[in-house]
């Protein structure tokens, strides 16, 4: 079982990496593949999967609140550390702290958990996507704008952040799927089949794109700041998630393991994207690369322990 899950993951990552390294594709083309996954395939996958379920099959408050608590505990502590100990300004601290408490749930989490638990993966990852897209990322965007605008208009910041959220296809796919589940709206089978076919491309293409995206990354800023962010994201987060889900909820063993593995996964690509937008560049790319390596190692160990 372990080999059947881990081998395809690393083979797809390697295939993406070699495709760019051997100039079969360039990084822009791989980026387009990643854009297709994020904006079309994954939203279709979440929408189709959630819309086919009942509300009680997708809403687990204990899981949701533990994951939210751990996420914001790590984000808040990292923000304080980035500001006080590492002397980053507000906008930089906000982005850097994102890496300390957020995993690549949409791309890697969906791909890995789909191989492990099938359709149940959508339930576990969709709840985390809500936490990240509705709560965490907007918090980061608001802090970024407050830190970069001398006379910040808070109402305008909330408006622009809300607009960014509402136009996010992944968020829209999750929320529409949940609405359909709540009101028991069933998709026509033709639409359901199309969404299913699109969704089935998400996992392999996501891993392929991540592998290709690694090409060219370097470790120029291996320092205490980067090491803390990676340690928080790939060691502390899964540890706290496991303890929280085990001792403060009555979730199933599968959900306990799934939540812990999601927490152990590498940092999200949006971490580097936001970093580049405000001039952090290598200061986010370095921890992202470190986290990609360590995240796959830690999650591989957990899979070996729990699915052997």
One Martini backbone bead per residue (centre of mass of N, CA, C, O) as a GRO file, in nm:
protein
  308
    1UNK     BB    1   0.059   0.062  -0.022
    2UNK     BB    2   0.290   0.263   0.009
    3UNK     BB    3   0.410   0.231  -0.275
    4UNK     BB    4   0.144   0.297  -0.431
    5UNK     BB    5   0.150   0.599  -0.325
    6UNK     BB    6   0.447   0.714  -0.341
    7UNK     BB    7   0.548   0.649  -0.628
    8UNK     BB    8   0.358   0.835  -0.801
    9UNK     BB    9   0.442   1.099  -0.672
   10UNK     BB   10   0.753   1.092  -0.744
   11UNK     BB   11   0.720   1.042  -1.048
   12UNK     BB   12   0.565   1.304  -1.113
   13UNK     BB   13   0.774   1.497  -1.004
   14UNK     BB   14   1.007   1.393  -1.185
   15UNK     BB   15   0.870   1.445  -1.458
   16UNK     BB   16   0.845   1.749  -1.426
   17UNK     BB   17   1.143   1.810  -1.379
   18UNK     BB   18   1.258   1.676  -1.645
   19UNK     BB   19   1.092   1.838  -1.852
   20UNK     BB   20   1.245   2.104  -1.782
   21UNK     BB   21   1.545   2.017  -1.773
   22UNK     BB   22   1.510   1.898  -2.091
   23UNK     BB   23   1.321   2.105  -2.255
   24UNK     BB   24   1.021   2.010  -2.310
   25UNK     BB   25   0.958   2.230  -2.097
   26UNK     BB   26   0.867   2.521  -1.959
   27UNK     BB   27   0.781   2.712  -1.688
   28UNK     BB   28   0.536   2.845  -1.821
   29UNK     BB   29   0.391   2.582  -1.903
   30UNK     BB   30   0.374   2.468  -1.618
   31UNK     BB   31   0.215   2.710  -1.507
   32UNK     BB   32  -0.034   2.654  -1.683
   33UNK     BB   33  -0.101   2.385  -1.558
   34UNK     BB   34  -0.140   2.496  -1.271
   35UNK     BB   35  -0.369   2.690  -1.351
   36UNK     BB   36  -0.568   2.472  -1.441
   37UNK     BB   37  -0.592   2.332  -1.171
   38UNK     BB   38  -0.682   2.577  -0.990
   39UNK     BB   39  -0.922   2.698  -1.197
   40UNK     BB   40  -1.057   2.402  -1.288
   41UNK     BB   41  -1.005   2.112  -1.176
   42UNK     BB   42  -1.042   2.158  -0.868
   43UNK     BB   43  -1.319   2.294  -0.865
   44UNK     BB   44  -1.458   2.053  -1.003
   45UNK     BB   45  -1.389   1.842  -0.790
   46UNK     BB   46  -1.523   1.976  -0.544
   47UNK     BB   47  -1.803   2.020  -0.655
   48UNK     BB   48  -1.876   1.729  -0.733
   49UNK     BB   49  -1.819   1.591  -0.459
   50UNK     BB   50  -1.996   1.770  -0.265
   51UNK     BB   51  -2.274   1.764  -0.427
   52UNK     BB   52  -2.297   1.433  -0.369
   53UNK     BB   53  -2.357   1.517  -0.076
   54UNK     BB   54  -2.414   1.548   0.253
   55UNK     BB   55  -2.369   1.750   0.516
   56UNK     BB   56  -2.283   1.521   0.728
   57UNK     BB   57  -2.034   1.434   0.527
   58UNK     BB   58  -1.872   1.746   0.543
   59UNK     BB   59  -1.932   1.821   0.857
   60UNK     BB   60  -1.661   1.885   1.107
   61UNK     BB   61  -1.620   2.077   1.374
   62UNK     BB   62  -1.373   1.965   1.523
   63UNK     BB   63  -1.179   1.969   1.285
   64UNK     BB   64  -1.213   2.267   1.210
   65UNK     BB   65  -1.127   2.399   1.492
   66UNK     BB   66  -0.851   2.272   1.522
   67UNK     BB   67  -0.728   2.370   1.257
   68UNK     BB   68  -0.771   2.669   1.311
   69UNK     BB   69  -0.614   2.695   1.577
   70UNK     BB   70  -0.337   2.600   1.475
   71UNK     BB   71  -0.301   2.796   1.244
   72UNK     BB   72  -0.322   3.068   1.423
   73UNK     BB   73  -0.105   3.005   1.624
   74UNK     BB   74   0.133   2.991   1.420
   75UNK     BB   75   0.087   3.259   1.280
   76UNK     BB   76   0.099   3.446   1.529
   77UNK     BB   77   0.381   3.366   1.629
   78UNK     BB   78   0.534   3.427   1.367
   79UNK     BB   79   0.461   3.725   1.353
   80UNK     BB   80   0.595   3.806   1.615
   81UNK     BB   81   0.879   3.702   1.535
   82UNK     BB   82   0.918   3.865   1.271
   83UNK     BB   83   0.897   4.145   1.420
   84UNK     BB   84   1.094   4.114   1.676
   85UNK     BB   85   1.342   3.923   1.598
   86UNK     BB   86   1.357   3.981   1.259
   87UNK     BB   87   1.262   4.274   1.170
   88UNK     BB   88   0.989   4.295   1.020
   89UNK     BB   89   0.763   4.418   0.846
   90UNK     BB   90   0.434   4.381   0.821
   91UNK     BB   91   0.408   4.265   0.529
   92UNK     BB   92   0.636   4.054   0.558
   93UNK     BB   93   0.534   3.905   0.810
   94UNK     BB   94   0.267   3.806   0.690
   95UNK     BB   95   0.386   3.625   0.467
   96UNK     BB   96   0.585   3.453   0.630
   97UNK     BB   97   0.366   3.337   0.829
   98UNK     BB   98   0.212   3.166   0.626
   99UNK     BB   99   0.433   2.935   0.611
  100UNK     BB  100   0.385   2.835   0.921
  101UNK     BB  101   0.036   2.767   0.867
  102UNK     BB  102   0.055   2.639   0.560
  103UNK     BB  103  -0.061   2.425   0.312
  104UNK     BB  104  -0.080   2.224   0.014
  105UNK     BB  105  -0.390   2.134  -0.019
  106UNK     BB  106  -0.499   2.144  -0.309
  107UNK     BB  107  -0.272   1.999  -0.462
  108UNK     BB  108  -0.129   1.785  -0.269
  109UNK     BB  109  -0.354   1.690  -0.078
  110UNK     BB  110  -0.545   1.580  -0.293
  111UNK     BB  111  -0.348   1.381  -0.425
  112UNK     BB  112  -0.269   1.209  -0.177
  113UNK     BB  113  -0.555   1.142  -0.050
  114UNK     BB  114  -0.679   1.006  -0.298
  115UNK     BB  115  -0.484   0.757  -0.274
  116UNK     BB  116  -0.578   0.680   0.024
  117UNK     BB  117  -0.926   0.769   0.046
  118UNK     BB  118  -1.042   0.901  -0.190
  119UNK     BB  119  -1.336   1.081  -0.167
  120UNK     BB  120  -1.273   1.175   0.130
  121UNK     BB  121  -1.064   1.394   0.062
  122UNK     BB  122  -1.263   1.631   0.002
  123UNK     BB  123  -1.355   1.679   0.289
  124UNK     BB  124  -1.081   1.742   0.427
  125UNK     BB  125  -0.982   1.967   0.222
  126UNK     BB  126  -1.225   2.164   0.215
  127UNK     BB  127  -1.207   2.264   0.509
  128UNK     BB  128  -0.920   2.381   0.474
  129UNK     BB  129  -0.979   2.574   0.242
  130UNK     BB  130  -1.166   2.752   0.406
  131UNK     BB  131  -0.963   2.842   0.618
  132UNK     BB  132  -0.757   2.963   0.416
  133UNK     BB  133  -0.950   3.145   0.224
  134UNK     BB  134  -1.136   3.292   0.455
  135UNK     BB  135  -0.910   3.350   0.690
  136UNK     BB  136  -0.598   3.358   0.629
  137UNK     BB  137  -0.546   3.508   0.360
  138UNK     BB  138  -0.708   3.768   0.428
  139UNK     BB  139  -0.530   3.844   0.666
  140UNK     BB  140  -0.274   3.884   0.500
  141UNK     BB  141  -0.383   4.097   0.298
  142UNK     BB  142  -0.452   4.310   0.511
  143UNK     BB  143  -0.167   4.339   0.634
  144UNK     BB  144  -0.028   4.418   0.374
  145UNK     BB  145  -0.194   4.682   0.320
  146UNK     BB  146  -0.137   4.816   0.593
  147UNK     BB  147   0.185   4.808   0.541
  148UNK     BB  148   0.178   4.974   0.244
  149UNK     BB  149  -0.025   5.190   0.355
  150UNK     BB  150  -0.026   5.493   0.499
  151UNK     BB  151  -0.351   5.546   0.421
  152UNK     BB  152  -0.561   5.328   0.523
  153UNK     BB  153  -0.859   5.189   0.389
  154UNK     BB  154  -1.040   4.957   0.539
  155UNK     BB  155  -1.286   4.927   0.353
  156UNK     BB  156  -1.123   4.884   0.091
  157UNK     BB  157  -0.970   4.635   0.185
  158UNK     BB  158  -1.217   4.455   0.233
  159UNK     BB  159  -1.328   4.474  -0.053
  160UNK     BB  160  -1.079   4.361  -0.210
  161UNK     BB  161  -1.058   4.094  -0.052
  162UNK     BB  162  -1.343   3.989  -0.116
  163UNK     BB  163  -1.308   3.989  -0.423
  164UNK     BB  164  -1.076   3.790  -0.432
  165UNK     BB  165  -1.233   3.558  -0.303
  166UNK     BB  166  -1.490   3.544  -0.500
  167UNK     BB  167  -1.278   3.500  -0.761
  168UNK     BB  168  -1.206   3.221  -0.652
  169UNK     BB  169  -1.244   2.912  -0.785
  170UNK     BB  170  -1.191   2.728  -0.541
  171UNK     BB  171  -1.388   2.860  -0.347
  172UNK     BB  172  -1.637   2.835  -0.531
  173UNK     BB  173  -1.642   2.525  -0.549
  174UNK     BB  174  -1.679   2.469  -0.249
  175UNK     BB  175  -1.932   2.644  -0.187
  176UNK     BB  176  -2.119   2.519  -0.401
  177UNK     BB  177  -2.102   2.231  -0.297
  178UNK     BB  178  -2.225   2.293  -0.017
  179UNK     BB  179  -2.492   2.411  -0.113
  180UNK     BB  180  -2.585   2.156  -0.262
  181UNK     BB  181  -2.579   1.978  -0.006
  182UNK     BB  182  -2.781   2.132   0.171
  183UNK     BB  183  -3.016   2.137  -0.077
  184UNK     BB  184  -3.008   1.881  -0.254
  185UNK     BB  185  -2.854   1.932  -0.528
  186UNK     BB  186  -2.858   1.782  -0.842
  187UNK     BB  187  -2.672   1.690  -1.095
  188UNK     BB  188  -2.653   1.644  -1.402
  189UNK     BB  189  -2.497   1.382  -1.549
  190UNK     BB  190  -2.340   1.541  -1.764
  191UNK     BB  191  -2.204   1.743  -1.570
  192UNK     BB  192  -2.086   1.539  -1.376
  193UNK     BB  193  -1.900   1.400  -1.588
  194UNK     BB  194  -1.732   1.646  -1.664
  195UNK     BB  195  -1.628   1.714  -1.378
  196UNK     BB  196  -1.496   1.439  -1.330
  197UNK     BB  197  -1.290   1.452  -1.561
  198UNK     BB  198  -1.150   1.706  -1.466
  199UNK     BB  199  -1.080   1.610  -1.173
  200UNK     BB  200  -0.890   1.365  -1.263
  201UNK     BB  201  -0.648   1.573  -1.348
  202UNK     BB  202  -0.543   1.715  -1.090
  203UNK     BB  203  -0.334   1.535  -0.944
  204UNK     BB  204  -0.119   1.476  -1.168
  205UNK     BB  205  -0.079   1.776  -1.260
  206UNK     BB  206   0.009   1.892  -0.990
  207UNK     BB  207   0.268   1.726  -0.951
  208UNK     BB  208   0.399   1.801  -1.217
  209UNK     BB  209   0.410   2.112  -1.165
  210UNK     BB  210   0.580   2.101  -0.907
  211UNK     BB  211   0.827   1.967  -1.029
  212UNK     BB  212   0.880   2.194  -1.242
  213UNK     BB  213   0.896   2.435  -1.026
  214UNK     BB  214   1.177   2.355  -0.893
  215UNK     BB  215   1.323   2.458  -1.114
  216UNK     BB  216   1.570   2.701  -1.008
  217UNK     BB  217   1.582   2.663  -0.729
  218UNK     BB  218   1.722   2.799  -0.422
  219UNK     BB  219   1.957   2.823  -0.126
  220UNK     BB  220   2.016   3.146  -0.022
  221UNK     BB  221   1.822   3.152   0.268
  222UNK     BB  222   1.980   2.983   0.497
  223UNK     BB  223   1.826   3.045   0.802
  224UNK     BB  224   1.661   3.100   1.087
  225UNK     BB  225   1.400   3.191   0.952
  226UNK     BB  226   1.359   2.957   0.752
  227UNK     BB  227   1.380   2.726   0.960
  228UNK     BB  228   1.135   2.802   1.127
  229UNK     BB  229   0.915   2.788   0.910
  230UNK     BB  230   0.963   2.488   0.844
  231UNK     BB  231   0.930   2.371   1.128
  232UNK     BB  232   0.641   2.471   1.167
  233UNK     BB  233   0.508   2.341   0.910
  234UNK     BB  234   0.647   2.021   0.925
  235UNK     BB  235   0.635   1.970   1.253
  236UNK     BB  236   0.446   2.130   1.445
  237UNK     BB  237   0.175   2.113   1.295
  238UNK     BB  238   0.132   1.799   1.291
  239UNK     BB  239   0.160   1.762   1.594
  240UNK     BB  240  -0.076   1.946   1.686
  241UNK     BB  241  -0.291   1.811   1.513
  242UNK     BB  242  -0.280   1.534   1.636
  243UNK     BB  243  -0.336   1.616   1.930
  244UNK     BB  244  -0.601   1.769   1.883
  245UNK     BB  245  -0.765   1.539   1.738
  246UNK     BB  246  -0.723   1.318   1.961
  247UNK     BB  247  -0.802   1.497   2.244
  248UNK     BB  248  -1.053   1.709   2.116
  249UNK     BB  249  -1.182   1.467   1.955
  250UNK     BB  250  -1.404   1.213   1.762
  251UNK     BB  251  -1.256   1.128   1.530
  252UNK     BB  252  -1.148   0.943   1.304
  253UNK     BB  253  -0.868   0.788   1.209
  254UNK     BB  254  -0.866   0.893   0.919
  255UNK     BB  255  -0.894   1.195   0.997
  256UNK     BB  256  -0.646   1.215   1.170
  257UNK     BB  257  -0.443   1.140   0.947
  258UNK     BB  258  -0.526   1.346   0.733
  259UNK     BB  259  -0.478   1.608   0.896
  260UNK     BB  260  -0.176   1.553   0.950
  261UNK     BB  261  -0.079   1.533   0.655
  262UNK     BB  262  -0.163   1.811   0.564
  263UNK     BB  263   0.020   1.961   0.777
  264UNK     BB  264   0.299   1.823   0.652
  265UNK     BB  265   0.299   1.968   0.408
  266UNK     BB  266   0.389   2.181   0.201
  267UNK     BB  267   0.401   2.474   0.109
  268UNK     BB  268   0.252   2.712  -0.064
  269UNK     BB  269   0.272   2.896  -0.358
  270UNK     BB  270   0.149   3.165  -0.245
  271UNK     BB  271   0.390   3.239  -0.072
  272UNK     BB  272   0.577   3.318  -0.315
  273UNK     BB  273   0.388   3.509  -0.466
  274UNK     BB  274   0.360   3.721  -0.239
  275UNK     BB  275   0.662   3.768  -0.203
  276UNK     BB  276   0.718   3.878  -0.490
  277UNK     BB  277   0.508   4.124  -0.472
  278UNK     BB  278   0.712   4.251  -0.214
  279UNK     BB  279   1.034   4.154  -0.250
  280UNK     BB  280   1.130   3.864  -0.130
  281UNK     BB  281   1.162   3.609  -0.295
  282UNK     BB  282   1.410   3.417  -0.168
  283UNK     BB  283   1.270   3.435   0.123
  284UNK     BB  284   1.047   3.226   0.003
  285UNK     BB  285   1.183   3.013  -0.183
  286UNK     BB  286   1.361   2.871   0.020
  287UNK     BB  287   1.145   2.759   0.222
  288UNK     BB  288   0.982   2.619   0.001
  289UNK     BB  289   1.198   2.412  -0.079
  290UNK     BB  290   1.249   2.295   0.200
  291UNK     BB  291   0.948   2.211   0.244
  292UNK     BB  292   0.922   2.019   0.006
  293UNK     BB  293   1.123   1.816   0.110
  294UNK     BB  294   1.025   1.772   0.407
  295UNK     BB  295   0.723   1.719   0.353
  296UNK     BB  296   0.761   1.451   0.195
  297UNK     BB  297   0.910   1.302   0.416
  298UNK     BB  298   0.702   1.319   0.645
  299UNK     BB  299   0.456   1.207   0.488
  300UNK     BB  300   0.594   0.940   0.414
  301UNK     BB  301   0.625   0.840   0.704
  302UNK     BB  302   0.325   0.846   0.782
  303UNK     BB  303   0.229   0.652   0.564
  304UNK     BB  304   0.410   0.415   0.657
  305UNK     BB  305   0.277   0.392   0.944
  306UNK     BB  306  -0.055   0.394   0.852
  307UNK     BB  307  -0.031   0.223   0.545
  308UNK     BB  308   0.118  -0.075   0.593
   0.00000   0.00000   0.00000
